CSV table of C-alpha atoms and ligand atoms in Angstrom, one decimal:
chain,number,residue,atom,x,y,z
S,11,UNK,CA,0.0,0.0,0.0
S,12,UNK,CA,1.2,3.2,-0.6
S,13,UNK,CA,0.9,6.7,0.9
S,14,UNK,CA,-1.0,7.9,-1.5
S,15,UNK,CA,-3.9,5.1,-1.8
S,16,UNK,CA,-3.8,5.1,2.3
S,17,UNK,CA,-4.1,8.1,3.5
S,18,UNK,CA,-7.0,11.1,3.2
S,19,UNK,CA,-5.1,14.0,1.8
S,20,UNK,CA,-2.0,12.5,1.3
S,21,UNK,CA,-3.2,11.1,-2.3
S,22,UNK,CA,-1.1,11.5,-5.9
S,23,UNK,CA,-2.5,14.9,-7.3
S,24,UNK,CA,-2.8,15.7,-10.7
S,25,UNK,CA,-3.3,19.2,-11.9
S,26,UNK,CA,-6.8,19.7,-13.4
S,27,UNK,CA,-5.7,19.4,-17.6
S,28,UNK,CA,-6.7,22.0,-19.7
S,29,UNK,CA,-10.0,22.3,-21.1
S,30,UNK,CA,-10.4,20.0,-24.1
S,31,UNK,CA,-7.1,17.8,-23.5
S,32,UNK,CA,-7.6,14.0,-22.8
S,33,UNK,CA,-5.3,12.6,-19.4
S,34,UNK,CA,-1.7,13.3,-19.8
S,35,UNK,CA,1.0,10.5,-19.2
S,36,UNK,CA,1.2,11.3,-15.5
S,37,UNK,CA,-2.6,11.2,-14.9
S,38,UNK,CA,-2.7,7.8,-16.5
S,39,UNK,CA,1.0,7.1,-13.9
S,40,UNK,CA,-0.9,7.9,-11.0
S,41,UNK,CA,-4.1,6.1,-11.6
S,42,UNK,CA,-2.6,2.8,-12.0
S,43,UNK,CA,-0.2,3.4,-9.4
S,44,UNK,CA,-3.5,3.8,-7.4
S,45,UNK,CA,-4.7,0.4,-8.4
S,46,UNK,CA,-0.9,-1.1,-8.2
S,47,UNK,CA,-0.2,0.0,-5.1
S,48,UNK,CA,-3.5,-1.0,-3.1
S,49,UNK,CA,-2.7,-3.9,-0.2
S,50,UNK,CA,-4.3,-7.4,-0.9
S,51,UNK,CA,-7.3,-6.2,1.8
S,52,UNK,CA,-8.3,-2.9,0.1
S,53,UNK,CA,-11.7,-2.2,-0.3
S,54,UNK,CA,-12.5,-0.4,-3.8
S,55,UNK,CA,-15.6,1.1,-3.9
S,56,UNK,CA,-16.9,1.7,-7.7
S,57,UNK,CA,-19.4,4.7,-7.8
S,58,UNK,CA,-21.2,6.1,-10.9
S,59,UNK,CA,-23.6,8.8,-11.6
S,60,UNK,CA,-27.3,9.0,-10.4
S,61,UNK,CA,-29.8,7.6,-12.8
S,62,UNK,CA,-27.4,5.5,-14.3
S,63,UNK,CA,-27.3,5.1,-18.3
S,64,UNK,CA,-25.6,2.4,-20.5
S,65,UNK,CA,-21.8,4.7,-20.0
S,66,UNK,CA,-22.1,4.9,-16.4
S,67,UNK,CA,-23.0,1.2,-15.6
S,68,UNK,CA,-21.2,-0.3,-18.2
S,69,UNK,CA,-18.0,1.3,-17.7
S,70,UNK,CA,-18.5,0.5,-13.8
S,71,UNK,CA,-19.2,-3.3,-13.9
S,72,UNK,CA,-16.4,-3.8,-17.2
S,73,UNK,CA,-13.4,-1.8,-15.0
S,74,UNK,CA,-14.8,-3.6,-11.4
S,75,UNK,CA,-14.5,-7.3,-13.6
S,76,UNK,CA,-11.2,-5.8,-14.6
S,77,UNK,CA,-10.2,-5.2,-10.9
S,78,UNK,CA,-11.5,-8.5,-10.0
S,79,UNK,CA,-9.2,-10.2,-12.6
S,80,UNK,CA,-6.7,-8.1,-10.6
S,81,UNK,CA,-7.2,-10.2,-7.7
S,82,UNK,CA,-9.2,-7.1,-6.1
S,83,UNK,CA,-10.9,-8.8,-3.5
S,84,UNK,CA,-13.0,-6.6,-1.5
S,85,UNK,CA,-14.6,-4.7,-4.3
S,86,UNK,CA,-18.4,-3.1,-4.3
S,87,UNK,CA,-20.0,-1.0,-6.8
S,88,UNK,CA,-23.2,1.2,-6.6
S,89,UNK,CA,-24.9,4.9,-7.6
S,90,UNK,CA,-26.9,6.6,-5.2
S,91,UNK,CA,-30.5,6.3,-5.4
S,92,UNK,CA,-32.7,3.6,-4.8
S,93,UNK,CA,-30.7,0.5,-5.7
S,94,UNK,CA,-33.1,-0.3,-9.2
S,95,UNK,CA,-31.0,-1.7,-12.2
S,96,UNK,CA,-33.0,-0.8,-15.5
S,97,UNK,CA,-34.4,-3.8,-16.7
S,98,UNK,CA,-32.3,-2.9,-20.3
S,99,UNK,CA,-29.7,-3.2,-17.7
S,100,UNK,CA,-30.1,-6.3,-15.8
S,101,UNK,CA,-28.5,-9.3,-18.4
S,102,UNK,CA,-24.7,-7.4,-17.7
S,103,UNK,CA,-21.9,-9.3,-16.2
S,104,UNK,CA,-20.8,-8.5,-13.1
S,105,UNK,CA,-24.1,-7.1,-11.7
S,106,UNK,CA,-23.0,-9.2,-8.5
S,107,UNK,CA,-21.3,-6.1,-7.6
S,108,UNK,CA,-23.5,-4.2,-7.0
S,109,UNK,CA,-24.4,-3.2,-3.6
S,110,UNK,CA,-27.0,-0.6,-2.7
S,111,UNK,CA,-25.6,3.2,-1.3
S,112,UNK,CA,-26.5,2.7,2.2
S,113,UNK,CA,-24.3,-0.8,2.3
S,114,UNK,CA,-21.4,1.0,0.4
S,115,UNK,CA,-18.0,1.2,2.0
S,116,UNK,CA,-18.2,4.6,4.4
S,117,UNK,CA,-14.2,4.5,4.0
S,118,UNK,CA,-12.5,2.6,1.0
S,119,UNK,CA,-8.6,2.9,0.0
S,120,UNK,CA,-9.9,3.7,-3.1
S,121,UNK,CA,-12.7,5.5,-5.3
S,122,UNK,CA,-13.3,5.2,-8.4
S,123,UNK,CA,-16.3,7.3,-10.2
S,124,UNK,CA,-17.5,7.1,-13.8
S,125,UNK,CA,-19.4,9.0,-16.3
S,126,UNK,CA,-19.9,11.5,-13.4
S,127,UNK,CA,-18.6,15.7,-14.2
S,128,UNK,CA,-18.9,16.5,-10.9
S,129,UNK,CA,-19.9,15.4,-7.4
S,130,UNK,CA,-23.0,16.7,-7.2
S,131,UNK,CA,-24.1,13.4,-9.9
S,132,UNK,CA,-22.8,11.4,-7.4
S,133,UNK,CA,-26.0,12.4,-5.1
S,134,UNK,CA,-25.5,11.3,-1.1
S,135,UNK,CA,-22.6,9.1,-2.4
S,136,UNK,CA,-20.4,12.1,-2.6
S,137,UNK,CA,-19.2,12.0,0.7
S,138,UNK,CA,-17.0,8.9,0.4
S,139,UNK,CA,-14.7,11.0,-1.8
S,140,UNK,CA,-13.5,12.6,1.4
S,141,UNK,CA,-13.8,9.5,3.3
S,142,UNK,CA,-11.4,7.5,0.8
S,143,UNK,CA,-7.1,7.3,0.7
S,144,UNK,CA,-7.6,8.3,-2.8
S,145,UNK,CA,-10.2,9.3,-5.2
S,146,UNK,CA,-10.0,8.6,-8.9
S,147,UNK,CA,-12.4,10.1,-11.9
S,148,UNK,CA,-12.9,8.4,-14.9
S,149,UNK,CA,-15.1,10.5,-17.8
S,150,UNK,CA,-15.8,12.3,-21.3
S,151,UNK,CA,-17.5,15.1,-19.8
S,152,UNK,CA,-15.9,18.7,-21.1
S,153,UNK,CA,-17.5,20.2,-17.7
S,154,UNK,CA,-16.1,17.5,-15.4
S,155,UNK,CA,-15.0,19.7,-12.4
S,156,UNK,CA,-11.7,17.7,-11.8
S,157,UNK,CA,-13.1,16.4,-8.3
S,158,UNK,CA,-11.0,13.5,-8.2
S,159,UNK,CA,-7.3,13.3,-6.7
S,160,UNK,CA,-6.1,11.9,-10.2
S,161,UNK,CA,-8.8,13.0,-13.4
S,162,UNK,CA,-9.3,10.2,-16.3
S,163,UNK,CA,-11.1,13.0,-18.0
S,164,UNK,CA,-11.4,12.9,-21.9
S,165,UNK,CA,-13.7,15.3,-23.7
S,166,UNK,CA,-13.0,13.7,-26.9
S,167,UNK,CA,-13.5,10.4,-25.4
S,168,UNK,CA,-17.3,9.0,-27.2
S,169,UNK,CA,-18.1,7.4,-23.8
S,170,UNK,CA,-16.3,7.0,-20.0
S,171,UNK,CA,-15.9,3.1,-21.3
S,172,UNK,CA,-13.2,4.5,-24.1
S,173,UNK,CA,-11.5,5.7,-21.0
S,174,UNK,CA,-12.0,2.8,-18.7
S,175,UNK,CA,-10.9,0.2,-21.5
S,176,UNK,CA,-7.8,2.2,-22.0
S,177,UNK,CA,-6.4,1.9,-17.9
S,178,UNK,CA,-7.5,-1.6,-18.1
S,179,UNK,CA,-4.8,-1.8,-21.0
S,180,UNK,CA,-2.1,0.1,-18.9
S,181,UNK,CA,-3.3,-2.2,-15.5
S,182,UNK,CA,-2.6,-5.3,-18.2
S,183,UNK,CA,-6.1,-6.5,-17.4
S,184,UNK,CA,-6.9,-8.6,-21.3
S,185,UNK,CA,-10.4,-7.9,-22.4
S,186,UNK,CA,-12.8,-11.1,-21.6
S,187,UNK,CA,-16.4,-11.2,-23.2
S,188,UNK,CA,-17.6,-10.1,-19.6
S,189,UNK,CA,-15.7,-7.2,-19.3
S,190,UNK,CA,-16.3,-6.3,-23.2
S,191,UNK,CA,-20.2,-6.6,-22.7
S,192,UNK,CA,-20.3,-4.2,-20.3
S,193,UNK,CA,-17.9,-1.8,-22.3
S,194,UNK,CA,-19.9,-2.6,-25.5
S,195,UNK,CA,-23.1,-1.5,-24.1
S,196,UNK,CA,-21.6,1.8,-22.5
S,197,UNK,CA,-19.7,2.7,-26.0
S,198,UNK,CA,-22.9,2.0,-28.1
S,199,UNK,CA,-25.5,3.4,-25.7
S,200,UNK,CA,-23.5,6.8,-25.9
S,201,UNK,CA,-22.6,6.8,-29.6
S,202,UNK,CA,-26.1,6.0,-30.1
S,203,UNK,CA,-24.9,2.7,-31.9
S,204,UNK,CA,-22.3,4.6,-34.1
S,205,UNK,CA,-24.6,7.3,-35.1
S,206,UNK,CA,-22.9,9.7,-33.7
S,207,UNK,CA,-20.5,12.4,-34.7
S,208,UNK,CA,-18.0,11.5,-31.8
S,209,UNK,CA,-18.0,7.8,-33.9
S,210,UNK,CA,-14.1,8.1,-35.0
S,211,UNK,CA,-12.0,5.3,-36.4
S,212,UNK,CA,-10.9,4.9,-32.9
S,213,UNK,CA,-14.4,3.9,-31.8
S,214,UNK,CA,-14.8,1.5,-34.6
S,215,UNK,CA,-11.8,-0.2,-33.4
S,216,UNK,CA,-12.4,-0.4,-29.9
S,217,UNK,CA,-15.7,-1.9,-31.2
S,218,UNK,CA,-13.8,-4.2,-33.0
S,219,UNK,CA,-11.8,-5.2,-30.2
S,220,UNK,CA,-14.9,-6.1,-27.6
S,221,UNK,CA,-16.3,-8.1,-30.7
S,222,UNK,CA,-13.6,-10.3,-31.4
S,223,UNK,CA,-13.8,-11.7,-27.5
S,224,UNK,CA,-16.9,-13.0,-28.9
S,225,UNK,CA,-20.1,-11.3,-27.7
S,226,UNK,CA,-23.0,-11.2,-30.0
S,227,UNK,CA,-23.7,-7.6,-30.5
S,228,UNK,CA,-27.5,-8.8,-32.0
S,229,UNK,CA,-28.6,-10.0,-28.7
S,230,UNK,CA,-26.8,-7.3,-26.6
S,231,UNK,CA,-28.6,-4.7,-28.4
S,232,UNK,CA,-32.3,-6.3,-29.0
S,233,UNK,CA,-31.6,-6.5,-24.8
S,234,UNK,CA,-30.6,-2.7,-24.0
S,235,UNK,CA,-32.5,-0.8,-27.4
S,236,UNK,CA,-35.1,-2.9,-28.8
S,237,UNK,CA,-36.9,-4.6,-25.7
S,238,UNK,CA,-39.5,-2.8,-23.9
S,239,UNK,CA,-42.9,-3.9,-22.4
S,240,UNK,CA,-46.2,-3.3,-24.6
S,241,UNK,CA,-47.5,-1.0,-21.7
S,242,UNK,CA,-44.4,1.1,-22.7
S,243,UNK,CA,-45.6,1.3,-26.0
S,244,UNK,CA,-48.9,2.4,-26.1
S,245,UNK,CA,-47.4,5.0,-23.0
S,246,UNK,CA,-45.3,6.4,-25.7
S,247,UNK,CA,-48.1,6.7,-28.3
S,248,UNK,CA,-49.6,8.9,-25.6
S,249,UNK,CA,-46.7,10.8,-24.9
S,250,UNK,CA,-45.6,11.6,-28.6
S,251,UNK,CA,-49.5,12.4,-29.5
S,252,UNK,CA,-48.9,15.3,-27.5
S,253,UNK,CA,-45.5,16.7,-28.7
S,254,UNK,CA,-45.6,20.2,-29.9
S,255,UNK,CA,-43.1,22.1,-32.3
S,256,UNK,CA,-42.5,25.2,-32.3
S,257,UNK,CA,-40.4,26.2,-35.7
S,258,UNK,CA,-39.5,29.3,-34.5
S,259,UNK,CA,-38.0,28.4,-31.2
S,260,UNK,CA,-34.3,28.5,-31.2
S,261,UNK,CA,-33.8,31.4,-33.7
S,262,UNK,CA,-35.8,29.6,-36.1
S,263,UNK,CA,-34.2,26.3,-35.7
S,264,UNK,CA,-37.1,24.9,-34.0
S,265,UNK,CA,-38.0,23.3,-30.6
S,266,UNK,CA,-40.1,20.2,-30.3
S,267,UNK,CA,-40.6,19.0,-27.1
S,268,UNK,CA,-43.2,16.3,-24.9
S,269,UNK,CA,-43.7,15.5,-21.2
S,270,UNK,CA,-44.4,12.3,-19.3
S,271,UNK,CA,-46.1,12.6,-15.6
S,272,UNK,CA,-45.9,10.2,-12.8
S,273,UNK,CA,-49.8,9.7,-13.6
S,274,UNK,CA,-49.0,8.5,-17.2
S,275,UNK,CA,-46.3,5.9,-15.9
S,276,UNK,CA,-48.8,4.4,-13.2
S,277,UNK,CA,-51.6,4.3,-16.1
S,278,UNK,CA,-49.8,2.0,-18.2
S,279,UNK,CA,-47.8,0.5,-15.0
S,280,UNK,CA,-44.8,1.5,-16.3
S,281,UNK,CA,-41.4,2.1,-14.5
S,282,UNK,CA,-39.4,5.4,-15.1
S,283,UNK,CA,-36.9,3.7,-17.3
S,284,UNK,CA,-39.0,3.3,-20.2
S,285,UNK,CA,-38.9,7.0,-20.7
S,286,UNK,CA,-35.3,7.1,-21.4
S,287,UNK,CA,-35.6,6.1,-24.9
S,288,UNK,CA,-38.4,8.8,-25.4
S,289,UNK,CA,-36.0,11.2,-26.6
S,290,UNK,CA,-35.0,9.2,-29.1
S,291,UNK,CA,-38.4,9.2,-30.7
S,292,UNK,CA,-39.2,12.4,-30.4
S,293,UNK,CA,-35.4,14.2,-31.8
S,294,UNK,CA,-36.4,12.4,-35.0
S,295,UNK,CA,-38.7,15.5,-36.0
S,296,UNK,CA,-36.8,17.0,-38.9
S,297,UNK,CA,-38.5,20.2,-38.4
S,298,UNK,CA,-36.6,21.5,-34.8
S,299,UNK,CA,-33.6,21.3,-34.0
S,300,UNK,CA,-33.9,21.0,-30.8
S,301,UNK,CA,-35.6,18.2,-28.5
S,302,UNK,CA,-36.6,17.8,-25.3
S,303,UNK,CA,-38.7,15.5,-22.9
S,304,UNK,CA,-39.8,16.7,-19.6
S,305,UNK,CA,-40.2,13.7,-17.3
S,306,UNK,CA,-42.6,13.8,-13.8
S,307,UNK,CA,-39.8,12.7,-11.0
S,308,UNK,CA,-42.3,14.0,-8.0
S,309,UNK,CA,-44.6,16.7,-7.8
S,310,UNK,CA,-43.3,19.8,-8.9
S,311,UNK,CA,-39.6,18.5,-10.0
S,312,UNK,CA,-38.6,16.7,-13.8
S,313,UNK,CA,-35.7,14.9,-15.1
S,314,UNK,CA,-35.0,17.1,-18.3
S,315,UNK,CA,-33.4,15.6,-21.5
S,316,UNK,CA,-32.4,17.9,-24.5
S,317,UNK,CA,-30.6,16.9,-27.5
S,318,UNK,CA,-29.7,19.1,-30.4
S,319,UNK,CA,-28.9,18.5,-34.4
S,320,UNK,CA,-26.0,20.8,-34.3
S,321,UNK,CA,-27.8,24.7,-34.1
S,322,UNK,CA,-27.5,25.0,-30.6
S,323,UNK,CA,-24.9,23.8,-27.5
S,324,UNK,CA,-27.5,22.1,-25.5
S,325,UNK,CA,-25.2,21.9,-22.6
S,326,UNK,CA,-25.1,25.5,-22.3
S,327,UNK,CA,-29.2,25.5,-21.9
S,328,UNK,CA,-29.0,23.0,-19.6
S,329,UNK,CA,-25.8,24.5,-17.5
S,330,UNK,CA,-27.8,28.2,-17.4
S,331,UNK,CA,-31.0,25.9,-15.5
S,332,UNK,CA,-28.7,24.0,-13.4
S,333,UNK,CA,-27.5,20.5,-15.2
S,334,UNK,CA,-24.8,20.0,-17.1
S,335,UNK,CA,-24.2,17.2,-20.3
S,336,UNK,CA,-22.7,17.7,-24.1
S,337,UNK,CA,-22.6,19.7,-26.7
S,338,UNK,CA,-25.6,17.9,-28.3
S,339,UNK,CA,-27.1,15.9,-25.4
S,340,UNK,CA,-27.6,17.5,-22.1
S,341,UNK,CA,-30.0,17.5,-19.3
S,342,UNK,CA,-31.1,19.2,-15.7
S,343,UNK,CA,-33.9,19.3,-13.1
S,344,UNK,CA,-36.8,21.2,-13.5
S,345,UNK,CA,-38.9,22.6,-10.9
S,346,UNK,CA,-42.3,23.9,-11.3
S,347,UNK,CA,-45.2,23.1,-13.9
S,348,UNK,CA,-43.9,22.1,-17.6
S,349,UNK,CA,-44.7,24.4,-19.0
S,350,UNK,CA,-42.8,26.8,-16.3
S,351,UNK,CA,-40.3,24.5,-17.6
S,352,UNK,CA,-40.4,24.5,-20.9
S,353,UNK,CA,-39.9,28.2,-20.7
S,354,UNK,CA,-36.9,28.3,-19.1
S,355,UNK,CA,-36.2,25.9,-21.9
S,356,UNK,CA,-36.8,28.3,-24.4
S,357,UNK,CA,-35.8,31.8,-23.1
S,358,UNK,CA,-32.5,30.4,-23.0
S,359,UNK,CA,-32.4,28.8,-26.5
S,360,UNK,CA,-31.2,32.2,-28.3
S,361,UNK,CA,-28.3,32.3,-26.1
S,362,UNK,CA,-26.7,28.8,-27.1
S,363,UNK,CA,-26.6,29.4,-30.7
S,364,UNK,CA,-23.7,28.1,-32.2
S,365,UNK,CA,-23.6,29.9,-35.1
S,366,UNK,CA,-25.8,33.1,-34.4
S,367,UNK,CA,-25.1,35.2,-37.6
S,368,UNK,CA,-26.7,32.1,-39.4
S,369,UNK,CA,-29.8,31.9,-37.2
B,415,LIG,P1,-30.1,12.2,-20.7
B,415,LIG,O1,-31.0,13.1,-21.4
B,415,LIG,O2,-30.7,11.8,-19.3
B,415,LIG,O3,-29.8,11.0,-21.5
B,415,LIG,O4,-28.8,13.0,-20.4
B,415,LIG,C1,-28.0,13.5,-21.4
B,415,LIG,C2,-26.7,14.0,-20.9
B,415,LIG,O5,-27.0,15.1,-20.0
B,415,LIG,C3,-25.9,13.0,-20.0
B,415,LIG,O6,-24.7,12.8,-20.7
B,415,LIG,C4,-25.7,13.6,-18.7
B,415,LIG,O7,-24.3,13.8,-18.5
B,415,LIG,C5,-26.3,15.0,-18.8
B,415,LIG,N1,-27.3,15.2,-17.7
B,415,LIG,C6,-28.6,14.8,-17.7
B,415,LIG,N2,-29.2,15.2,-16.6
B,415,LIG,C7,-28.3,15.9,-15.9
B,415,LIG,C8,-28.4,16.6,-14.6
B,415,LIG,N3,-29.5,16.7,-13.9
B,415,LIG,N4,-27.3,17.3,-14.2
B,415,LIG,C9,-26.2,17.3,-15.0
B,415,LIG,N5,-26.1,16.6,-16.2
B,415,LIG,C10,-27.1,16.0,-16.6
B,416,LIG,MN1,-24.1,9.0,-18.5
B,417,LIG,MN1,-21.1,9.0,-20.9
């Protein structure tokens, strides 16, 4: 064990890198000395971001089988919340790790947090960042704070699992089809299956990687994309037969945007998951630019998505009303009626512009 991994406040510090750069060599040096160094008894406590997507858990679970392979005995893996995989979720290896918040180690050797840009997405989980010897922050996001003792953070990085696959490399951990499911899901869920623009050659090839261990991309994806209940679908005829567009929203670009309630979900007996993959549906409109889905949490509050074609820097709208995200796919917390939301949505539209003078 060394200082660093054992000690609060004593841990390997890397500078915050400049906005835009990926890790330099001595970010990547002092998170695998954090994972080299750790004593045979370590607890390792694995934390990713509230309302966890395909990136968050499937970067988590592949690097935690990675760690395993490691010989990483006392290892535990969780996101605060109520302990609920989504059911596209619950066919990945390694879900034995999991452990609910409350049960997580109060003081582990060593953190690691994925697909998280800053503390606050790590809800009442937060705190074990000052509880642990060291704290290390795996992500993509170009807003990530730099909360960790040593930042993984690559903003030209597709998804946190390009990340996590690459300090498995450096740890000498070999891909298995385990750990390459759960990367596999993570990279395709946030390049919506190589849709993308952040789909480089690199991608392809990382892609190409996970495939030859021998997962079967056709069943992984019918699992996390293509599977939903048939309550889920007539809920989402519901939802989409009320989407409005509003062409000149956006400087003319166009808004289109829908809402589900907690009253909708509990009509079709439907869990909150299924509206994940609303947004999909509804940024198809060619006539806006920009989409959004307002979804019910609890009275008064709303788990905002917003995706944009390329007009507008979503993250910008989202960051003005308290989120955070990318360029074209952000997302906050909205508080009030929808359409109190929805206007805060769209005063701040004229402002992200990318391009203005075009508008
Ligand atoms: P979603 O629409 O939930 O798929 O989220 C799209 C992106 O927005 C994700 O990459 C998240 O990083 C980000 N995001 C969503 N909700 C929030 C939030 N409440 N706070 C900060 N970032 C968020
Ligand atoms: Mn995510
Ligand atoms: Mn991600």
């Amino acid at each position: 064990m060394t200082d660093a991994a054992s000690q609060p406040g004593s841990a390997v510090v890397t500078a915050a890198p400049p906005a835009g750069a990926g890790p330099t060599e001595a970010d990547w040096t002092a998170a695998v000395a954090a994972v080299r160094q750790l004593p045979a008894d370590a607890r390792v406590l694995l934390i990713c971001h509230v309302n966890p997507d395909g990136d968050a858990l499937g970067s988590m679970l592949g690097f935690g089988l990675g760690l395993r392979r490691l010989g990483v005995r006392r290892l535990q893996a969780t996101f605060p919340g109520p302990p609920e995989v989504p059911e596209p979720f619950r066919g990945l290896p390694g879900l034995d790790l999991l452990v609910p918040a409350t049960e997580a180690y109060p003081d582990p050797e060593l953190v690691v947090c994925f697909d998280a840009a800053s503390e606050s997405r790590l809800g009442e989980l937060a705190d074990r960042l000052t509880g642990a010897g060291a704290a290390v922050v795996l992500d993509h996001h170009a807003s990530n704070t730099g909360f960790g003792d040593v930042n993984l953070v690559d903003p030209r990085a597709a998804a946190t699992s390009v990340v996590a696959e690459e300090l498995l490399a450096r740890l000498d951990v070999p891909l298995d089809a385990g750990i390459a499911e759960c990367l596999y899901v993570a990279l395709t869920t946030d390049t919506g299956s190589f849709r993308f623009e952040a789909t480089t050659p690199a991608v392809h090839q990382m892609a190409a990687r996970l495939l030859a261990t021998g997962i079967r991309p056709g069943d992984i994806s019918r699992r996390v994309f293509d599977t939903r209940p048939f309550g889920a679908v007539r809920l989402f005829g519901e939802v989409l037969g009320r989407a409005r567009l509003e062409p000149a929203a956006a400087g003319g670009h166009g808004l289109v945007w829908t809402y589900a309630t907690q009253d909708d979900l509990a009509r079709h007996d439907q869990r909150p998951y299924v509206l994940e993959a609303l947004i999909d549906s509804v940024r198809c409109t060619a006539e806006a630019d920009v989409s959004c889905v307002v979804k019910q949490t609890t009275t008064g509050e709303w788990a905002v998505s917003l995706r944009s074609k390329g007009a507008v820097d979503v993250s910008r709208v989202a960051v003005a009303l308290g989120g955070g995200g990318h360029r074209f796919a952000a997302g906050f917390t909205g508080r009030g009626t929808v359409d109190e939301v929805v206007d805060g949505i769209r005063a701040e539209l004229p402002g992200a512009l990318l391009n203005p003078t075009n508008a």
